[in-house]
mmCIF file of C-alpha atoms and ligand atoms in Angstrom:
data_model
loop_
_atom_site.group_PDB
_atom_site.id
_atom_site.type_symbol
_atom_site.label_atom_id
_atom_site.label_comp_id
_atom_site.label_asym_id
_atom_site.label_seq_id
_atom_site.Cartn_x
_atom_site.Cartn_y
_atom_site.Cartn_z
ATOM 1 C CA MET A 1 -0.139 -0.132 0.153
ATOM 2 C CA GLN A 2 1.315 3.578 -0.920
ATOM 3 C CA LYS A 3 1.860 5.690 2.127
ATOM 4 C CA ILE A 4 2.721 9.105 2.860
ATOM 5 C CA VAL A 5 5.742 9.373 4.787
ATOM 6 C CA LEU A 6 7.192 12.372 6.111
ATOM 7 C CA ILE A 7 11.250 12.489 6.926
ATOM 8 C CA THR A 8 12.758 15.104 8.923
ATOM 9 C CA GLY A 9 16.375 15.913 7.961
ATOM 10 C CA ALA A 10 16.199 14.502 4.443
ATOM 11 C CA THR A 11 18.896 16.597 2.838
ATOM 12 C CA SER A 12 21.849 14.150 3.811
ATOM 13 C CA GLY A 13 22.698 11.023 5.843
ATOM 14 C CA ILE A 14 20.237 8.642 7.233
ATOM 15 C CA GLY A 15 17.159 10.814 6.306
ATOM 16 C CA LEU A 16 18.254 10.853 2.594
ATOM 17 C CA SER A 17 18.653 7.430 2.552
ATOM 18 C CA CYS A 18 15.280 6.777 4.286
ATOM 19 C CA ALA A 19 14.003 9.224 1.452
ATOM 20 C CA ARG A 20 15.529 6.847 -1.205
ATOM 21 C CA LYS A 21 14.263 3.721 0.381
ATOM 22 C CA PHE A 22 10.826 4.518 0.895
ATOM 23 C CA ALA A 23 10.459 5.830 -2.421
ATOM 24 C CA GLU A 24 12.191 2.566 -4.137
ATOM 25 C CA ASN A 25 9.119 0.902 -2.287
ATOM 26 C CA GLY A 26 6.231 3.194 -4.118
ATOM 27 C CA ASN A 27 5.741 5.656 -1.207
ATOM 28 C CA HIS A 28 4.972 9.212 -1.434
ATOM 29 C CA LEU A 29 7.303 11.327 0.687
ATOM 30 C CA ILE A 30 7.171 14.503 2.363
ATOM 31 C CA ILE A 31 10.864 15.566 2.844
ATOM 32 C CA THR A 32 12.118 18.422 5.053
ATOM 33 C CA GLY A 33 15.458 20.351 6.000
ATOM 34 C CA ARG A 34 17.069 23.800 5.970
ATOM 35 C CA ARG A 35 18.856 23.310 2.759
ATOM 36 C CA LYS A 36 16.628 24.403 0.181
ATOM 37 C CA GLU A 37 18.536 23.856 -2.842
ATOM 38 C CA ARG A 38 19.400 20.434 -1.714
ATOM 39 C CA LEU A 39 15.671 19.570 -1.132
ATOM 40 C CA GLU A 40 14.930 20.564 -4.411
ATOM 41 C CA GLU A 41 17.797 18.446 -6.136
ATOM 42 C CA ILE A 42 16.514 15.484 -4.056
ATOM 43 C CA THR A 43 13.187 16.217 -4.915
ATOM 44 C CA THR A 44 13.688 16.100 -8.632
ATOM 45 C CA GLU A 45 16.013 13.095 -8.302
ATOM 46 C CA ILE A 46 13.546 10.990 -6.360
ATOM 47 C CA ILE A 47 10.469 11.758 -8.692
ATOM 48 C CA GLN A 48 12.639 10.790 -11.835
ATOM 49 C CA LYS A 49 14.047 7.688 -10.330
ATOM 50 C CA TYR A 50 11.218 6.141 -8.313
ATOM 51 C CA LYS A 51 7.947 7.883 -9.902
ATOM 52 C CA VAL A 52 6.447 8.687 -6.898
ATOM 53 C CA LYS A 53 5.059 12.147 -5.538
ATOM 54 C CA VAL A 54 7.465 14.177 -3.465
ATOM 55 C CA TYR A 55 6.346 17.282 -1.565
ATOM 56 C CA SER A 56 9.350 19.283 0.145
ATOM 57 C CA LEU A 57 9.096 21.663 3.213
ATOM 58 C CA HIS A 58 11.870 24.071 3.824
ATOM 59 C CA PHE A 59 12.003 25.015 7.733
ATOM 60 C CA ASP A 60 14.262 25.029 11.067
ATOM 61 C CA VAL A 61 12.727 22.343 13.434
ATOM 62 C CA ARG A 62 13.949 24.801 15.990
ATOM 63 C CA ASP A 63 11.463 27.103 15.096
ATOM 64 C CA LYS A 64 7.967 26.133 16.742
ATOM 65 C CA GLU A 65 6.013 28.532 14.342
ATOM 66 C CA ALA A 66 7.611 27.685 11.527
ATOM 67 C CA VAL A 67 7.118 23.972 12.175
ATOM 68 C CA ALA A 68 3.271 24.494 12.858
ATOM 69 C CA LYS A 69 3.025 26.694 9.962
ATOM 70 C CA ALA A 70 4.796 24.118 7.632
ATOM 71 C CA ILE A 71 2.689 21.169 8.764
ATOM 72 C CA ALA A 72 -0.784 23.052 8.513
ATOM 73 C CA SER A 73 0.336 24.164 4.947
ATOM 74 C CA LEU A 74 0.115 20.764 3.523
ATOM 75 C CA PRO A 75 -2.475 20.366 0.881
ATOM 76 C CA ASP A 76 -5.529 17.922 1.970
ATOM 77 C CA GLU A 77 -3.763 15.195 -0.522
ATOM 78 C CA TRP A 78 -0.638 15.510 1.459
ATOM 79 C CA SER A 79 -2.030 15.578 5.161
ATOM 80 C CA LYS A 80 -2.795 12.469 6.028
ATOM 81 C CA ILE A 81 0.627 11.343 7.217
ATOM 82 C CA ASP A 82 1.129 7.632 7.712
ATOM 83 C CA VAL A 83 4.711 7.603 8.755
ATOM 84 C CA LEU A 84 6.628 10.146 10.446
ATOM 85 C CA ILE A 85 10.411 9.701 10.687
ATOM 86 C CA ASN A 86 11.784 11.992 13.464
ATOM 87 C CA ASN A 87 15.527 11.943 11.931
ATOM 88 C CA ALA A 88 16.844 15.878 11.980
ATOM 89 C CA GLY A 89 19.391 16.161 14.603
ATOM 90 C CA LEU A 90 23.028 16.907 15.253
ATOM 91 C CA ALA A 91 25.940 16.823 17.729
ATOM 92 C CA VAL A 92 27.785 20.250 18.047
ATOM 93 C CA GLY A 93 31.045 19.942 19.677
ATOM 94 C CA MET A 94 33.023 17.678 22.312
ATOM 95 C CA ASN A 95 33.863 19.127 25.557
ATOM 96 C CA THR A 96 33.451 18.557 29.157
ATOM 97 C CA ILE A 97 30.623 19.974 30.714
ATOM 98 C CA GLN A 98 32.951 22.383 32.621
ATOM 99 C CA GLU A 99 34.220 23.670 29.229
ATOM 100 C CA GLY A 100 31.042 23.400 27.465
ATOM 101 C CA VAL A 101 30.025 26.049 24.577
ATOM 102 C CA LEU A 102 26.657 26.893 25.746
ATOM 103 C CA ASP A 103 25.590 27.851 22.015
ATOM 104 C CA ASP A 104 26.659 24.249 21.255
ATOM 105 C CA TRP A 105 24.280 22.900 23.764
ATOM 106 C CA GLU A 106 21.187 25.064 22.782
ATOM 107 C CA ARG A 107 21.710 23.975 19.227
ATOM 108 C CA MET A 108 21.671 20.365 20.188
ATOM 109 C CA ILE A 109 18.696 20.256 22.810
ATOM 110 C CA ASP A 110 16.610 22.720 20.527
ATOM 111 C CA THR A 111 17.124 20.405 17.535
ATOM 112 C CA ASN A 112 17.218 17.038 19.166
ATOM 113 C CA VAL A 113 14.735 17.531 21.595
ATOM 114 C CA LYS A 114 12.560 20.354 21.333
ATOM 115 C CA GLY A 115 12.525 20.302 17.429
ATOM 116 C CA LEU A 116 11.495 16.538 17.501
ATOM 117 C CA LEU A 117 8.850 17.545 19.676
ATOM 118 C CA TYR A 118 7.403 20.423 17.642
ATOM 119 C CA ILE A 119 6.870 18.008 14.645
ATOM 120 C CA SER A 120 5.377 15.154 16.697
ATOM 121 C CA ARG A 121 3.041 17.629 18.229
ATOM 122 C CA SER A 122 1.842 18.871 14.873
ATOM 123 C CA VAL A 123 1.682 15.313 12.976
ATOM 124 C CA LEU A 124 0.429 13.245 15.675
ATOM 125 C CA PRO A 125 -3.086 14.516 16.373
ATOM 126 C CA GLY A 126 -3.967 13.761 12.948
ATOM 127 C CA MET A 127 -2.518 9.977 13.291
ATOM 128 C CA VAL A 128 -4.788 9.765 16.470
ATOM 129 C CA GLU A 129 -7.720 11.130 14.688
ATOM 130 C CA ARG A 130 -7.522 8.576 11.969
ATOM 131 C CA LYS A 131 -6.371 5.997 14.523
ATOM 132 C CA SER A 132 -3.457 5.047 12.384
ATOM 133 C CA GLY A 133 0.018 5.933 12.036
ATOM 134 C CA HIS A 134 3.633 5.068 12.797
ATOM 135 C CA VAL A 135 6.235 7.396 14.403
ATOM 136 C CA ILE A 136 10.073 6.508 13.938
ATOM 137 C CA ASN A 137 12.257 8.199 16.393
ATOM 138 C CA ILE A 138 16.090 8.117 15.470
ATOM 139 C CA GLY A 139 17.666 7.885 18.710
ATOM 140 C CA SER A 140 21.365 6.666 19.141
ATOM 141 C CA ILE A 141 23.616 4.518 21.124
ATOM 142 C CA ALA A 142 24.023 7.937 22.669
ATOM 143 C CA GLY A 143 20.760 7.529 24.261
ATOM 144 C CA LYS A 144 21.504 4.240 25.878
ATOM 145 C CA GLU A 145 25.244 4.955 26.930
ATOM 146 C CA VAL A 146 27.093 7.913 27.952
ATOM 147 C CA TYR A 147 30.723 8.502 26.521
ATOM 148 C CA PRO A 148 33.654 11.128 27.499
ATOM 149 C CA ASN A 149 32.715 14.472 26.214
ATOM 150 C CA GLY A 150 29.390 13.348 24.883
ATOM 151 C CA ASN A 151 27.776 14.765 27.867
ATOM 152 C CA VAL A 152 24.735 17.055 26.182
ATOM 153 C CA TYR A 153 24.464 15.288 22.984
ATOM 154 C CA CYS A 154 23.990 11.781 25.070
ATOM 155 C CA ALA A 155 21.505 13.714 27.204
ATOM 156 C CA THR A 156 19.581 14.718 24.145
ATOM 157 C CA LYS A 157 19.293 11.284 22.941
ATOM 158 C CA HIS A 158 18.376 9.740 26.320
ATOM 159 C CA ALA A 159 15.557 12.450 25.924
ATOM 160 C CA VAL A 160 14.653 10.905 22.558
ATOM 161 C CA ASP A 161 14.542 7.339 24.179
ATOM 162 C CA ALA A 162 12.313 8.616 26.874
ATOM 163 C CA LEU A 163 10.120 10.722 24.607
ATOM 164 C CA THR A 164 9.547 7.587 22.355
ATOM 165 C CA LYS A 165 8.371 5.630 25.507
ATOM 166 C CA GLY A 166 6.182 8.494 26.402
ATOM 167 C CA MET A 167 4.878 8.813 23.087
ATOM 168 C CA ARG A 168 3.854 4.892 22.862
ATOM 169 C CA ILE A 169 2.259 5.173 26.418
ATOM 170 C CA ASP A 170 0.222 8.423 25.083
ATOM 171 C CA THR A 171 -0.767 6.695 21.835
ATOM 172 C CA VAL A 172 -1.506 3.268 22.806
ATOM 173 C CA HIS A 173 -5.541 3.734 22.833
ATOM 174 C CA ASP A 174 -5.256 5.062 19.350
ATOM 175 C CA GLY A 175 -3.619 2.215 17.129
ATOM 176 C CA ILE A 176 -0.197 4.171 16.618
ATOM 177 C CA LYS A 177 2.865 2.560 16.252
ATOM 178 C CA VAL A 178 6.239 4.243 17.931
ATOM 179 C CA THR A 179 9.626 2.836 17.115
ATOM 180 C CA GLN A 180 12.970 3.990 18.033
ATOM 181 C CA ILE A 181 16.220 3.189 16.091
ATOM 182 C CA ALA A 182 19.213 3.551 18.047
ATOM 183 C CA PRO A 183 22.310 3.650 15.745
ATOM 184 C CA GLY A 184 25.940 3.485 16.573
ATOM 185 C CA ALA A 185 28.503 5.066 14.298
ATOM 186 C CA VAL A 186 26.893 5.904 10.831
ATOM 187 C CA GLU A 187 29.126 7.607 8.211
ATOM 188 C CA THR A 188 27.354 10.912 7.139
ATOM 189 C CA GLU A 189 27.615 14.320 7.471
ATOM 190 C CA PHE A 190 27.313 13.764 11.229
ATOM 191 C CA SER A 191 31.078 14.147 12.220
ATOM 192 C CA ILE A 192 31.677 17.093 9.785
ATOM 193 C CA VAL A 193 29.020 19.019 11.870
ATOM 194 C CA ARG A 194 30.007 17.877 15.107
ATOM 195 C CA PHE A 195 33.507 19.032 14.442
ATOM 196 C CA LYS A 196 32.318 22.261 12.748
ATOM 197 C CA GLY A 197 33.430 21.511 9.319
ATOM 198 C CA ASP A 198 36.884 19.828 10.214
ATOM 199 C CA HIS A 199 36.934 16.911 7.690
ATOM 200 C CA GLY A 200 40.239 15.821 9.242
ATOM 201 C CA LYS A 201 38.726 15.142 12.630
ATOM 202 C CA ALA A 202 35.584 13.731 11.056
ATOM 203 C CA ASP A 203 37.381 11.282 8.631
ATOM 204 C CA ALA A 204 39.180 10.004 11.691
ATOM 205 C CA VAL A 205 36.075 8.823 13.425
ATOM 206 C CA TYR A 206 35.544 6.065 10.908
ATOM 207 C CA LYS A 207 39.003 5.072 10.111
ATOM 208 C CA GLY A 208 40.424 1.648 10.818
ATOM 209 C CA PHE A 209 36.849 -0.223 10.742
ATOM 210 C CA GLU A 210 33.646 -0.275 8.435
ATOM 211 C CA PRO A 211 30.841 2.226 10.017
ATOM 212 C CA LEU A 212 27.419 1.578 9.369
ATOM 213 C CA HIS A 213 25.953 3.230 6.190
ATOM 214 C CA PRO A 214 23.016 5.470 6.286
ATOM 215 C CA GLU A 215 21.559 2.874 3.753
ATOM 216 C CA ASP A 216 21.987 0.206 6.542
ATOM 217 C CA ILE A 217 19.743 2.342 8.790
ATOM 218 C CA ALA A 218 17.060 3.131 6.110
ATOM 219 C CA GLU A 219 16.920 -0.667 5.412
ATOM 220 C CA VAL A 220 15.786 -1.269 8.727
ATOM 221 C CA ALA A 221 13.380 1.945 8.951
ATOM 222 C CA TRP A 222 11.784 0.414 5.995
ATOM 223 C CA PHE A 223 11.370 -3.027 7.467
ATOM 224 C CA VAL A 224 9.576 -1.791 10.950
ATOM 225 C CA THR A 225 6.978 -0.468 8.599
ATOM 226 C CA THR A 226 6.501 -3.572 6.450
ATOM 227 C CA LEU A 227 5.247 -5.653 9.766
ATOM 228 C CA PRO A 228 1.625 -6.641 10.429
ATOM 229 C CA ALA A 229 -0.915 -4.263 12.146
ATOM 230 C CA ASN A 230 -0.584 -6.166 15.495
ATOM 231 C CA VAL A 231 3.384 -6.099 15.334
ATOM 232 C CA ASN A 232 5.412 -2.899 16.604
ATOM 233 C CA ILE A 233 9.142 -2.919 17.039
ATOM 234 C CA ASN A 234 9.410 -0.555 20.193
ATOM 235 C CA ASP A 235 13.619 -0.363 19.857
ATOM 236 C CA LEU A 236 16.332 -1.471 17.972
ATOM 237 C CA THR A 237 19.824 -0.542 18.678
ATOM 238 C CA ILE A 238 22.109 -1.242 15.324
ATOM 239 C CA MET A 239 25.746 -1.219 15.622
ATOM 240 C CA PRO A 240 28.606 -1.579 13.231
ATOM 241 C CA THR A 241 30.151 -5.164 13.673
ATOM 242 C CA ALA A 242 33.392 -3.627 14.916
ATOM 243 C CA GLN A 243 31.526 -1.381 17.331
ATOM 244 C CA ALA A 244 30.820 -3.098 20.839
ATOM 245 C CA SER A 245 29.431 -0.094 22.831
ATOM 246 C CA ALA A 246 29.813 3.724 22.535
ATOM 247 C CA GLY A 247 33.435 3.725 22.876
ATOM 248 C CA VAL A 248 34.646 0.273 22.156
ATOM 249 C CA PHE A 249 35.280 -0.236 18.601
ATOM 250 C CA HIS A 250 38.127 -2.969 16.872
ATOM 251 C CA LYS A 251 40.057 -0.513 14.407
ATOM 252 C CA GLU A 252 42.730 -1.705 12.340
ATOM 253 C CA LEU A 253 44.945 1.528 11.891
HETATM 254 P P1 NDP B 301 23.807 14.226 8.701
HETATM 255 O O1 NDP B 301 24.136 15.531 9.197
HETATM 256 O O2 NDP B 301 24.027 13.624 7.426
HETATM 257 O O3 NDP B 301 21.885 14.746 8.722
HETATM 258 C C1 NDP B 301 21.302 15.589 9.592
HETATM 259 C C2 NDP B 301 20.139 15.921 8.874
HETATM 260 O O4 NDP B 301 19.332 16.657 9.870
HETATM 261 C C3 NDP B 301 20.181 16.659 7.634
HETATM 262 O O5 NDP B 301 19.287 16.523 6.861
HETATM 263 C C4 NDP B 301 19.933 18.150 8.406
HETATM 264 O O6 NDP B 301 19.181 18.833 7.288
HETATM 265 C C5 NDP B 301 18.883 17.896 9.376
HETATM 266 N N1 NDP B 301 18.632 18.808 10.504
HETATM 267 C C6 NDP B 301 19.780 19.274 11.380
HETATM 268 N N2 NDP B 301 19.452 20.301 12.125
HETATM 269 C C7 NDP B 301 18.152 20.654 11.503
HETATM 270 C C8 NDP B 301 17.312 21.835 12.022
HETATM 271 N N3 NDP B 301 17.459 22.655 12.730
HETATM 272 N N4 NDP B 301 15.992 22.010 11.328
HETATM 273 C C9 NDP B 301 15.916 20.989 10.126
HETATM 274 N N5 NDP B 301 16.865 20.129 9.923
HETATM 275 C C10 NDP B 301 17.962 19.896 10.567
HETATM 276 O O7 NDP B 301 23.577 13.372 10.096
HETATM 277 P P2 NDP B 301 22.962 11.863 10.209
HETATM 278 O O8 NDP B 301 22.049 11.497 9.086
HETATM 279 O O9 NDP B 301 23.900 10.885 11.004
HETATM 280 O O10 NDP B 301 21.800 12.130 11.544
HETATM 281 C C11 NDP B 301 20.654 12.011 11.445
HETATM 282 C C12 NDP B 301 19.774 11.581 12.955
HETATM 283 O O11 NDP B 301 20.838 10.204 12.965
HETATM 284 C C13 NDP B 301 20.369 12.456 13.763
HETATM 285 O O12 NDP B 301 19.327 12.913 14.800
HETATM 286 C C14 NDP B 301 21.491 11.852 14.455
HETATM 287 O O13 NDP B 301 21.499 12.354 15.640
HETATM 288 C C15 NDP B 301 21.165 10.446 14.340
HETATM 289 N N6 NDP B 301 22.048 9.502 14.610
HETATM 290 C C16 NDP B 301 23.449 9.448 13.782
HETATM 291 C C17 NDP B 301 24.648 8.525 14.166
HETATM 292 C C18 NDP B 301 25.808 8.630 13.094
HETATM 293 O O14 NDP B 301 26.836 8.260 13.634
HETATM 294 N N7 NDP B 301 25.695 9.458 12.098
HETATM 295 C C19 NDP B 301 24.202 7.604 14.849
HETATM 296 C C20 NDP B 301 23.093 7.985 15.638
HETATM 297 C C21 NDP B 301 22.082 8.550 15.608
HETATM 298 P P3 NDP B 301 19.762 20.702 6.880
HETATM 299 O O15 NDP B 301 21.148 21.034 7.588
HETATM 300 O O16 NDP B 301 19.458 20.820 5.571
HETATM 301 O O17 NDP B 301 18.860 21.325 7.873
HETATM 302 C C1 8X3 B 302 25.837 9.494 17.178
HETATM 303 C C2 8X3 B 302 26.832 8.222 17.284
HETATM 304 O O1 8X3 B 302 28.788 7.629 18.858
HETATM 305 O O2 8X3 B 302 28.619 9.780 18.307
HETATM 306 O O3 8X3 B 302 24.670 9.416 17.469
HETATM 307 O O4 8X3 B 302 26.773 9.250 19.623
HETATM 308 S S1 8X3 B 302 27.812 8.630 18.344
#
């Protein structure tokens, strides 16, 4: 069955791979992000390649008015969202708390926690009204464990873990599925953003082992939406084979 799938942060990495995967399987997409040009390029690519419909919404998830306005602006044919993938997120910086950069903290908390909430607040009422829908929150191994200098990023992903559980409890009487996917190291633009454009530092994160690829996460996100109506996957932690926990890697350097 063709579904309408809204993916936040679809301009790169996991979100972009999810967009391609869901389109490949014949679903119509609402893709969002801040980088308008990329959204336009991706829209054209996906429509041409997969022959599905794509609607793009350009906004910052930290801006609550923009989020509400964007979702409310969806034409009727796009308003019945079947699957919401709360993926937009980022890490900024790696410091101890005593040396932390307040602006980095605010960017992470506002994007990963408040942004996810603003989107969910706008999309969930329609799902509840229709008694149907699936929310997939992209958490992280950082939402299960804490590692040195990861403090605030880990806190935001622990919040995603808690919000996923809360969302499931709040919507259980309405037939909504809520799933968290919590990946370990995935090679995307994530580390370039975390290290503020320092490609050397970003590349070093993935040296000496094969990290997850964003397509691996998209495959699983797609899988969880293919299960029968009575089956929900609550929580999946997905790691590279060479990563045992947040800080333990087998690296051949
Ligand atoms: P990328 O940097 O490649 O993608 C992040 C996406 O989020 C981009 O599309 C970006 O779009 C969007 N985004 C970021 N901030 C905002 C904002 N304020 N408003 C709207 N969109 C925003 O990284 P990943 O694909 O790796 O990250 C996706 C998710 O996966 C994140 O939640 C991350 O925490 C999580 N994750 C990543 C892991 C990894 O190792 N890579 C592991 C575990 C979880 P734009 O810049 O156009 O706004
Ligand atoms: C991203 C992976 O290990 O940097 O969530 O927390 S990690």
